[in-house]
Structure formats: structure tokens, C-alpha cells
Coordinates of C-alpha atoms and ligand atoms in Angstrom, one line a residue:
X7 CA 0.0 0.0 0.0
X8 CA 1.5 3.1 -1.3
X9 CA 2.1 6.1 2.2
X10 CA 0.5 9.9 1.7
X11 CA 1.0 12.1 4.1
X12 CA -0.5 15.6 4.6
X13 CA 0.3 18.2 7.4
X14 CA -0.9 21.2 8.4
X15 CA -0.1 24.4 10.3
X16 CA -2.5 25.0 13.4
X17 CA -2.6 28.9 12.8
X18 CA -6.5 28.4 12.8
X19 CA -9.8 27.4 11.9
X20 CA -10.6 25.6 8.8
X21 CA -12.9 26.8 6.0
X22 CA -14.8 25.5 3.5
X23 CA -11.6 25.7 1.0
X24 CA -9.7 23.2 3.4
X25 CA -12.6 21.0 3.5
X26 CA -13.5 20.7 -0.2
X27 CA -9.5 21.0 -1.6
X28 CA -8.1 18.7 0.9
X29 CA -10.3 17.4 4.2
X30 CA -13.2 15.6 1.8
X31 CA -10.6 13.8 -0.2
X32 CA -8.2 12.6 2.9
X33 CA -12.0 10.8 4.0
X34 CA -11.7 8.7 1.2
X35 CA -7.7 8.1 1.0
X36 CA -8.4 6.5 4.4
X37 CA -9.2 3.0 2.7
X38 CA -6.8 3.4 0.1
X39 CA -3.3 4.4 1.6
X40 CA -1.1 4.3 4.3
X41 CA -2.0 8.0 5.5
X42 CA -0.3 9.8 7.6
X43 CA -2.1 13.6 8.6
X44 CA -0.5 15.7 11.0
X45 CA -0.1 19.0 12.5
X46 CA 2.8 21.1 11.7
X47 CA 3.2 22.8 15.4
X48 CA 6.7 23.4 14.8
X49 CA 6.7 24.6 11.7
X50 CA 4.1 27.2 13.4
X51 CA 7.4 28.8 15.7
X52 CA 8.9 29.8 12.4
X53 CA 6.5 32.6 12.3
X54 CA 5.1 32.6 15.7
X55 CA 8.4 31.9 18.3
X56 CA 6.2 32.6 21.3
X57 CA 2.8 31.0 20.7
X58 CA -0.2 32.0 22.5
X59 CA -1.7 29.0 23.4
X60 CA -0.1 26.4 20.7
X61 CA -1.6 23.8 22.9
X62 CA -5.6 24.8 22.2
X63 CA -4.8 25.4 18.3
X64 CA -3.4 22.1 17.7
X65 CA -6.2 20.3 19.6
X66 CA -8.9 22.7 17.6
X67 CA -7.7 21.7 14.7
X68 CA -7.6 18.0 16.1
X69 CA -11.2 17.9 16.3
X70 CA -11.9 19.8 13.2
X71 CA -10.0 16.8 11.6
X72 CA -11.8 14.0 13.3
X73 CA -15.4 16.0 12.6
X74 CA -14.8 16.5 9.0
X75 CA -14.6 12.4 9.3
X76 CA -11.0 11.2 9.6
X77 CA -10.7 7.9 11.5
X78 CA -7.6 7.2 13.8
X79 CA -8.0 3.6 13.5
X80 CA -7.6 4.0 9.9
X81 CA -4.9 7.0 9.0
X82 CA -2.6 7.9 11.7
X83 CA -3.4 11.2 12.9
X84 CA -0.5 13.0 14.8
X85 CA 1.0 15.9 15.9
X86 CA 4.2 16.9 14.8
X87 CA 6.2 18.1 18.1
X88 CA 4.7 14.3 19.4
X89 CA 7.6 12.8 17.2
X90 CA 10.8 14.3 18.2
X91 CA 12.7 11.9 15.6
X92 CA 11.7 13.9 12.7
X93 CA 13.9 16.8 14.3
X94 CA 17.0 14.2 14.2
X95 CA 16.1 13.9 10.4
X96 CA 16.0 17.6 10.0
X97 CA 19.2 17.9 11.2
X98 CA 20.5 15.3 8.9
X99 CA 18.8 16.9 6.4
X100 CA 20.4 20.5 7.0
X101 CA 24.1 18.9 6.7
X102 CA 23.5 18.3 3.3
X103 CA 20.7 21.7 2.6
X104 CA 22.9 24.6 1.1
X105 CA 22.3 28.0 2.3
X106 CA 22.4 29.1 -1.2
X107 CA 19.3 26.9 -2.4
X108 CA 17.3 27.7 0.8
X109 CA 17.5 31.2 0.0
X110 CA 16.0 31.3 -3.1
X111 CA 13.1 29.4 -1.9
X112 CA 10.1 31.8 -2.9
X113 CA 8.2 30.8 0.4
X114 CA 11.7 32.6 2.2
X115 CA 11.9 35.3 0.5
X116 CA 8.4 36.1 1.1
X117 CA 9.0 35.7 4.3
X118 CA 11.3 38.1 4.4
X119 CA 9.7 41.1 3.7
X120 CA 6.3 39.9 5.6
X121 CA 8.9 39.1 8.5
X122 CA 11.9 41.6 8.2
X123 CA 12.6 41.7 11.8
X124 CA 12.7 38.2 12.3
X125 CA 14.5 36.5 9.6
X126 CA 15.3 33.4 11.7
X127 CA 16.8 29.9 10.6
X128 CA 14.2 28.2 11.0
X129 CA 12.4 30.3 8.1
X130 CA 15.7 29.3 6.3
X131 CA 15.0 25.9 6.8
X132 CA 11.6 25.7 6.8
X133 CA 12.0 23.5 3.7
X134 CA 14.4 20.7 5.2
X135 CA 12.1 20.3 8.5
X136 CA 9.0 19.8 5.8
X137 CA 11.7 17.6 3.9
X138 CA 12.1 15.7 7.0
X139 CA 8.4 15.3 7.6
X140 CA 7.8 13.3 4.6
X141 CA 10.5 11.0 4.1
X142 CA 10.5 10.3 7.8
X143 CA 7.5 8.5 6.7
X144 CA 8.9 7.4 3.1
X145 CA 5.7 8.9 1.8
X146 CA 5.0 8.4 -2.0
X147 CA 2.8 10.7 -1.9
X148 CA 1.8 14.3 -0.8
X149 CA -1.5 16.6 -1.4
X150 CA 0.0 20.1 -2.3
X151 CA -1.7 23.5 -3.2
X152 CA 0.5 25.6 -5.9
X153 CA 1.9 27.5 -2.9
X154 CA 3.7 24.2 -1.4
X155 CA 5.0 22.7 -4.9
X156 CA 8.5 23.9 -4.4
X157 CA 8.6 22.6 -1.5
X158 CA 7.9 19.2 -2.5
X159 CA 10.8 19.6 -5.0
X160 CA 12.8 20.0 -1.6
X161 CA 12.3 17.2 -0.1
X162 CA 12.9 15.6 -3.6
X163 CA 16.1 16.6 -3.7
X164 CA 17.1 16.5 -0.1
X165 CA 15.9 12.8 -0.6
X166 CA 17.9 12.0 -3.5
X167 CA 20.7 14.0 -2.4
X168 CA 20.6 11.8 0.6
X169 CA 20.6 8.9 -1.4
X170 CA 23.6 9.9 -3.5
X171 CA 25.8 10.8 -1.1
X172 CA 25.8 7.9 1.4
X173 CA 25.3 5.5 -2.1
X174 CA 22.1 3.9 -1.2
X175 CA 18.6 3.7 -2.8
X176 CA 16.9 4.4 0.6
X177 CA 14.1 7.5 0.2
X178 CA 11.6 7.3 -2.6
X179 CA 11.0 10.6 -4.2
X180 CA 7.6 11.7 -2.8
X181 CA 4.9 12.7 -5.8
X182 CA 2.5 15.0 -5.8
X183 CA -0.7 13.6 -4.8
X184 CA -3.9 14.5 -7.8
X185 CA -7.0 13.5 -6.2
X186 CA -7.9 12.2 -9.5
X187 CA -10.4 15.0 -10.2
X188 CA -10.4 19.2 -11.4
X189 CA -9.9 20.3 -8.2
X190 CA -13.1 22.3 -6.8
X191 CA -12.4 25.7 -6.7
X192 CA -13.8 27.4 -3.4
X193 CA -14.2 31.2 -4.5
X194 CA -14.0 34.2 -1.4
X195 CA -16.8 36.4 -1.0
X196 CA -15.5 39.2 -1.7
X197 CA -15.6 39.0 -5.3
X198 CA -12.4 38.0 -6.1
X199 CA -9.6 35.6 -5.0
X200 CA -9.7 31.9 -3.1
X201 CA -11.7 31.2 0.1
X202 CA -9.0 31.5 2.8
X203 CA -7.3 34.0 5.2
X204 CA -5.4 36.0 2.8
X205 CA -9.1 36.9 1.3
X206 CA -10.2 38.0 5.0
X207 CA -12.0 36.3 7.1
X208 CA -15.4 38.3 6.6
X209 CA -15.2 36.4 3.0
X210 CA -14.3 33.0 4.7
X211 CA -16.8 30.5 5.6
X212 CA -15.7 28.5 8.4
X213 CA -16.6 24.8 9.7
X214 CA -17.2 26.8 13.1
X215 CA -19.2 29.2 11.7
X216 CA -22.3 29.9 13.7
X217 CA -25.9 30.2 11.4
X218 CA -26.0 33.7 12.2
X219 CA -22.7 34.3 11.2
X220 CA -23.0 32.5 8.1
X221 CA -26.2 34.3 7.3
X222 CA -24.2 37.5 7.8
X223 CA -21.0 36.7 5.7
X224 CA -23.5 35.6 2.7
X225 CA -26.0 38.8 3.2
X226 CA -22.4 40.9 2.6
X227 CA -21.1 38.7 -0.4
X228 CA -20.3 41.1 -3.4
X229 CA -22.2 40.9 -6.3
X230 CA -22.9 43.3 -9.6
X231 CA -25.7 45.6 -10.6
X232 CA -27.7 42.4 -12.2
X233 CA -28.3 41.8 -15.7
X234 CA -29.6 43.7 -18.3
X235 CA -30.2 41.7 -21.2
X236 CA -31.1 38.0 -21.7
X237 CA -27.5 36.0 -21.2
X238 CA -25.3 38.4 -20.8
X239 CA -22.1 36.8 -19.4
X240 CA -21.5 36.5 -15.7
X241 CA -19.4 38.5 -13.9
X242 CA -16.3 37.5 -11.1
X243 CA -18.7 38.0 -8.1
X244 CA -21.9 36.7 -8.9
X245 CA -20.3 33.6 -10.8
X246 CA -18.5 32.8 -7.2
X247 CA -21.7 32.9 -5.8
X248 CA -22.9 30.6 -9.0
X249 CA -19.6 28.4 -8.0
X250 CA -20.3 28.4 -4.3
X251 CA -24.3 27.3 -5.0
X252 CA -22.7 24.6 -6.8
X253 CA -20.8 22.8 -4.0
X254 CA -23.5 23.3 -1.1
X255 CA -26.9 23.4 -3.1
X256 CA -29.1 21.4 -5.0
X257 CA -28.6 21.0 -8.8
X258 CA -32.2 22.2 -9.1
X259 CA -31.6 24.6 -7.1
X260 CA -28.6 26.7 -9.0
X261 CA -30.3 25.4 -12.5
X262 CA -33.1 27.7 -10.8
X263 CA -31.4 30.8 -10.5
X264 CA -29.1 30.7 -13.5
X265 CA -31.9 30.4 -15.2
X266 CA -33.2 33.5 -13.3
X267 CA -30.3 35.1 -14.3
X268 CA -30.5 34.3 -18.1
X269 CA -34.1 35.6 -18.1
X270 CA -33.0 38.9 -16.0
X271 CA -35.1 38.3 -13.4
X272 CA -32.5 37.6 -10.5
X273 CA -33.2 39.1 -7.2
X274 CA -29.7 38.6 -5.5
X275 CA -31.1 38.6 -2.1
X276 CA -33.1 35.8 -2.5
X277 CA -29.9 34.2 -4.0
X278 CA -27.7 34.6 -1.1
X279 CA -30.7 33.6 1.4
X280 CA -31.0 30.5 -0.2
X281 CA -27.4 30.3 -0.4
X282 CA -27.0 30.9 3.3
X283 CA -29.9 28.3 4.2
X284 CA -27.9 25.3 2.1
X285 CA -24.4 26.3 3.7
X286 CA -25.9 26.4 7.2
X287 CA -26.9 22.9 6.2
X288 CA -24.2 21.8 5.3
X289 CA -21.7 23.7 7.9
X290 CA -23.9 23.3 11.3
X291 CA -23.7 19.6 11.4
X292 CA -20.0 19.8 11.4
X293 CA -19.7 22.4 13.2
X294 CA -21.9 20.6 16.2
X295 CA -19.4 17.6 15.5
X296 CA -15.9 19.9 16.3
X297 CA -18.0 21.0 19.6
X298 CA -18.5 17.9 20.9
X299 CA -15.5 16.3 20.0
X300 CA -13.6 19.3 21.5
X301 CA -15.6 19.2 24.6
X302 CA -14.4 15.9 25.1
X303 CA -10.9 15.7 26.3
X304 CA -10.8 12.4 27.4
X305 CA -11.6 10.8 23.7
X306 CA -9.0 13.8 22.4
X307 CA -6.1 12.7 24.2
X308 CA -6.6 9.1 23.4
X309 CA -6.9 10.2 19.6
X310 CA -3.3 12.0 20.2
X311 CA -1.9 9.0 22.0
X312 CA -2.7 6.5 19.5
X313 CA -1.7 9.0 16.3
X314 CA 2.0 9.5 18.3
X315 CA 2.4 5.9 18.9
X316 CA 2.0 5.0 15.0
X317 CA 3.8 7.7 13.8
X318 CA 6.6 7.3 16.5
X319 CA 6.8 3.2 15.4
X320 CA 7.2 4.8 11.7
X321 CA 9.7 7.1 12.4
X322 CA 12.0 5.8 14.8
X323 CA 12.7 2.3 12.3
X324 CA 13.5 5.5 9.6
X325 CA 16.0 7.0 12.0
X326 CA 17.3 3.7 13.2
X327 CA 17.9 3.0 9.4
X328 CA 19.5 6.6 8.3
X329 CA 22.1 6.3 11.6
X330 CA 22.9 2.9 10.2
X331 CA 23.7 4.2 6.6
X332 CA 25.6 7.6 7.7
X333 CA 27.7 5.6 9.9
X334 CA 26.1 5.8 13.7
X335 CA 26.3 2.5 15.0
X336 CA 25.8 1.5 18.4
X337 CA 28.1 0.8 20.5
Ligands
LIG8 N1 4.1 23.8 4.7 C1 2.8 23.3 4.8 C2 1.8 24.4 4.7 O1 2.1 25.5 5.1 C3 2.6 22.5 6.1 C4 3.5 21.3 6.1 C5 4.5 21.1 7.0 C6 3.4 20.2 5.3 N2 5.1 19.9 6.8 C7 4.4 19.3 5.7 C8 2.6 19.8 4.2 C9 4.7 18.1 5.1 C10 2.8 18.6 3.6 C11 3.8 17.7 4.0 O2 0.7 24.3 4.2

């Protein structure tokens, strides 16, 4: 069975964009692969060194996880800082990284200028501890966005670089992962742009959304002056809205006002309540699901417990192995 593995950074809650690009797809994988999903807490120091309460984000986003439907039994579900060997990989790793080729990583020199007064090295090698996440694993596959593709090519060539230089044909080169499908775009509501923090997080519809605050986020969504004439396109805004009806709603129910648009009699009020009402429907019952599961601490520590004791198994044979081929031996 082939290994994916996933991680993310617990900087906060998860939106709709997570749950249709990635979350609703890792459900299925389950069955299929070896999965391994985690959360990046240490990555997190890179841009937040003093954390305000690390400890509640990575449990939130815990239970998010396990209420969007991801099993423990099946995929192992860890957090990152609960596998301290993947930092003795990292440092492996960083032996053989060159400053020079860190640099130039655009996610750096972003970083940069976002972050000028705290150009640290762990920003620097951001890149070799994400190396170190995967091929502690041997993954052979891992779900990217565009913004993490470079990254992958990292740990590519850390891997192989790895492989070169102590002469032996240990890490596979970890693919990107295509859920097999055109990947469902999750517009903002602002307009413009992907649904997601950088949008704003009035534009953002979250799994822990309340109704009301749903209701309100979808009353403000942009939209045009309506149309005209009889088919006249559809602009940015009110196709997001189109694009937004089409992941929550009914079929009949977008073939209804498309076609209300085509014969210019579109009220975009009633539009957005209806879109509201579907998205509540589809929001609230996860949303009650990350409540209870987060109320519960007992069943969230057990979840941790089991995800750190798989992922530990996995990485410390990994370690054990890379010692052995660098030269560590035991005494
Ligand atoms: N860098 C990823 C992000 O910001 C998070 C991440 C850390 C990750 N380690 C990983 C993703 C390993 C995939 C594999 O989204």
C-alpha cells in the first residue's frame, strides 16, 4: 500500500476551501493508503516563536479533523512536536541543505519582507524540516496546493541528495498527490480571489461558523448591478456565488437561479438567502461535531496518544535506518 502524508499548520480554523481541496478527499484516501495527517506545530514557531496558546490550536484543529470524518484507526493522525525523531532527520537533512538553495526558496523570500525583523533559521530551513516530515515517513505521496509545490521539489532533492551521497537507494521521491479530479475551486466572497485567510476572514466560511454568522458573511457577499439583457455573461462575483451554489446546493436549485439570471429576473437577495440556508446545512452539522468532539478531552487525548504511537513506530525504524547508513552505529 502506497504512504501519503499531509500536514498542516494549526494557525487556525478551517474553512470550507480546506474542507472541499483537501479534508473531503483525505475521507476517502483512508481506505486506500497508508496516510499519515498531522499538524505542523513546529513549523508554526517559524512565524510565531512565542505562541499564545499552541496547545488549544493544535487540539482545535484536532477535532476539526476527526469532525470532517477522519478515522484514527484507519490513517494515523499525529501531531508533529509528538515525534521528536523527525527533528534528528531535520538535522540530517540541514548537513546536506545549502544555504544558497534555501535562499532562493520563494516561500523565504516572502518571508522576508512579511517578517523583516525576524528573519530566523528556522524560516531558512523551513524546507528541510517539511523535507524531514515526509521522508521520515517514506511517503510516496503528498497533497500540495501551488503555494507548497516547491517545496515538494525539496524534499525531492534533499531525498535523493541523501541517497547519493551515502550510495544507497533508501528514500523514494515523494509525488505530488492529484486526487484524481479538477480540483473544486472554493471562491471568497469578496468577489475575487480563493476562500481563505489572505481573502479575509469576513469572505471566509468557516466549519465553526455559527448560522447567524453564516447568514451574515452571505447577506455581505459582493455581487454586480444584475443583468440587463437575456444572457449576458456572468461577472467575477456573482459567478462565485454561481460556483459556491454549486458545491453546497441542489442542482435544481442553482439550474433555478441561473436560469433566473439568463431571463434577468435575479433578485440577489433571494440568492444569497437561499445560499446561506444550504451552507448552514451543510456547515452546522459539522460544526456541532468539532464541539463535541472538542468538549471531550478524554476521547482527544486518546486520539493523540494512538496518532503518536504510529507515527513514532514509523519514524524511529526510519532514524534507526538513516544512523545505520551515515555511519552511527551503536556501541
Ligand atoms: N508547509 C505546509 C503548509 O504551510 C505545512 C506542512 C508542513 C506540510 N510539513 C508538511 C505539508 C509536510 C505537507 C507535508 O501548508
Amino acid at each position: 500500500m502506497k504512504t501519503v502524508l499531509s500536514g498542516i499548520r494549526p494557525t487556525g480554523n478551517l474553512h470550507l476551501g480546506n474542507y472541499f481541496g483537501a479534508l473531503s478527499n483525505f475521507v476517502s484516501m483512508q481506505n486506500e493508503y497508508n496516510c499519515f495527517f498531522f499538524i505542523a506545530d513546529y513549523h508554526s514557531l517559524t512565524t510565531h516563536p512565542t505562541p499564545q496558546n499552541i496547545q488549544g490550536n493544535v487540539r482545535s484543529v484536532l477535532a476539526q479533523y476527526l469532525a470532517a470524518g477522519l478515522d484514527p484507526e484507519k490513517a494515523t493522525l499525529y501531531i508533529q512536536s509528538d515525534v521528536p525523531e523527525v527533528i534528528e532527520l531535520y538535522l540530517f537533512l540541514n548537513m546536506n541543505a545549502y544555504v544558497g538553495e534555501l535562499e532562493r526558496c520563494t516561500s523565504f523570500k516572502d518571508k522576508i519582507r512579511q517578517q523583516p525583523q525576524n528573519v530566523n533559521a528556522g524560516l531558512l530551513t523551513y524546507p528541510t524540516l517539511m523535507a524531514a516530515d515526509i521522508l521520515i515517513h517514506k511517503a510516496d505521496f503528498v497533497p500540495v496546493g501551488k503555494d507548497q509545490e516547491q517545496h515538494l521539489e525539496m524534499a525531492r532533492t534533499f531525498g535523493n541528495r541523501f541517497n547519493r551521497m551515502y550510495n544507497h537507494e533508501y528514500f523514494p521521491e515523494p509525488q505530488a498527490f492529484n486526487f484524481g479530479k479538477e480540483l473544486v475551486k472554493i471562491p471568497a466572497l469578496n468577489g475575487s480571489g480563493k476562500m481563505g485567510k489572505s481573502e479575509g476572514e469576513d469572505s471566509t466560511i468557516f466549519l465553526t461558523d455559527t448560522p447567524e454568522v453564516i447568514l451574515k458573511k452571505v447577506k455581505r457577499a459582493v455581487t454586480d448591478a444584475g443583468p440587463t439583457e437575456p444572457n449576458q455573461p456572468v461577472s467575477e462575483p456573482v459567478a462565485n456565488l454561481f460556483q459556491l451554489m454549486h458545491v453546497v446546493s441542489k442542482p435544481e436549485t442553482l439550474e433555478f437561479f441561473r436560469e433566473q439570471y439568463s431571463t434577468c429576473q435575479i433578485r440577489y437577495g433571494d440568492l444569497k438567502k437561499q445560499l446561506a440556508e444550504d451552507m448552514i446545512a451543510f456547515v452546522n452539522p459539522i460544526r456541532e461535531r468539532i464541539q463535541e468532539i472538542a468538549s471531550n478531552e478524554v476521547y482527544l487525548n486518546k486520539v493523540a496518544q494512538i496518532g503518536k504511537e504510529k507515527a513514532q513506530e514509523s519514524a524511529r525504524k526510519t532514524i534507526r535506518e538513516v544512523r545505520e547508513i551515515i555511519g552511527f552505529k551503536p556501541f
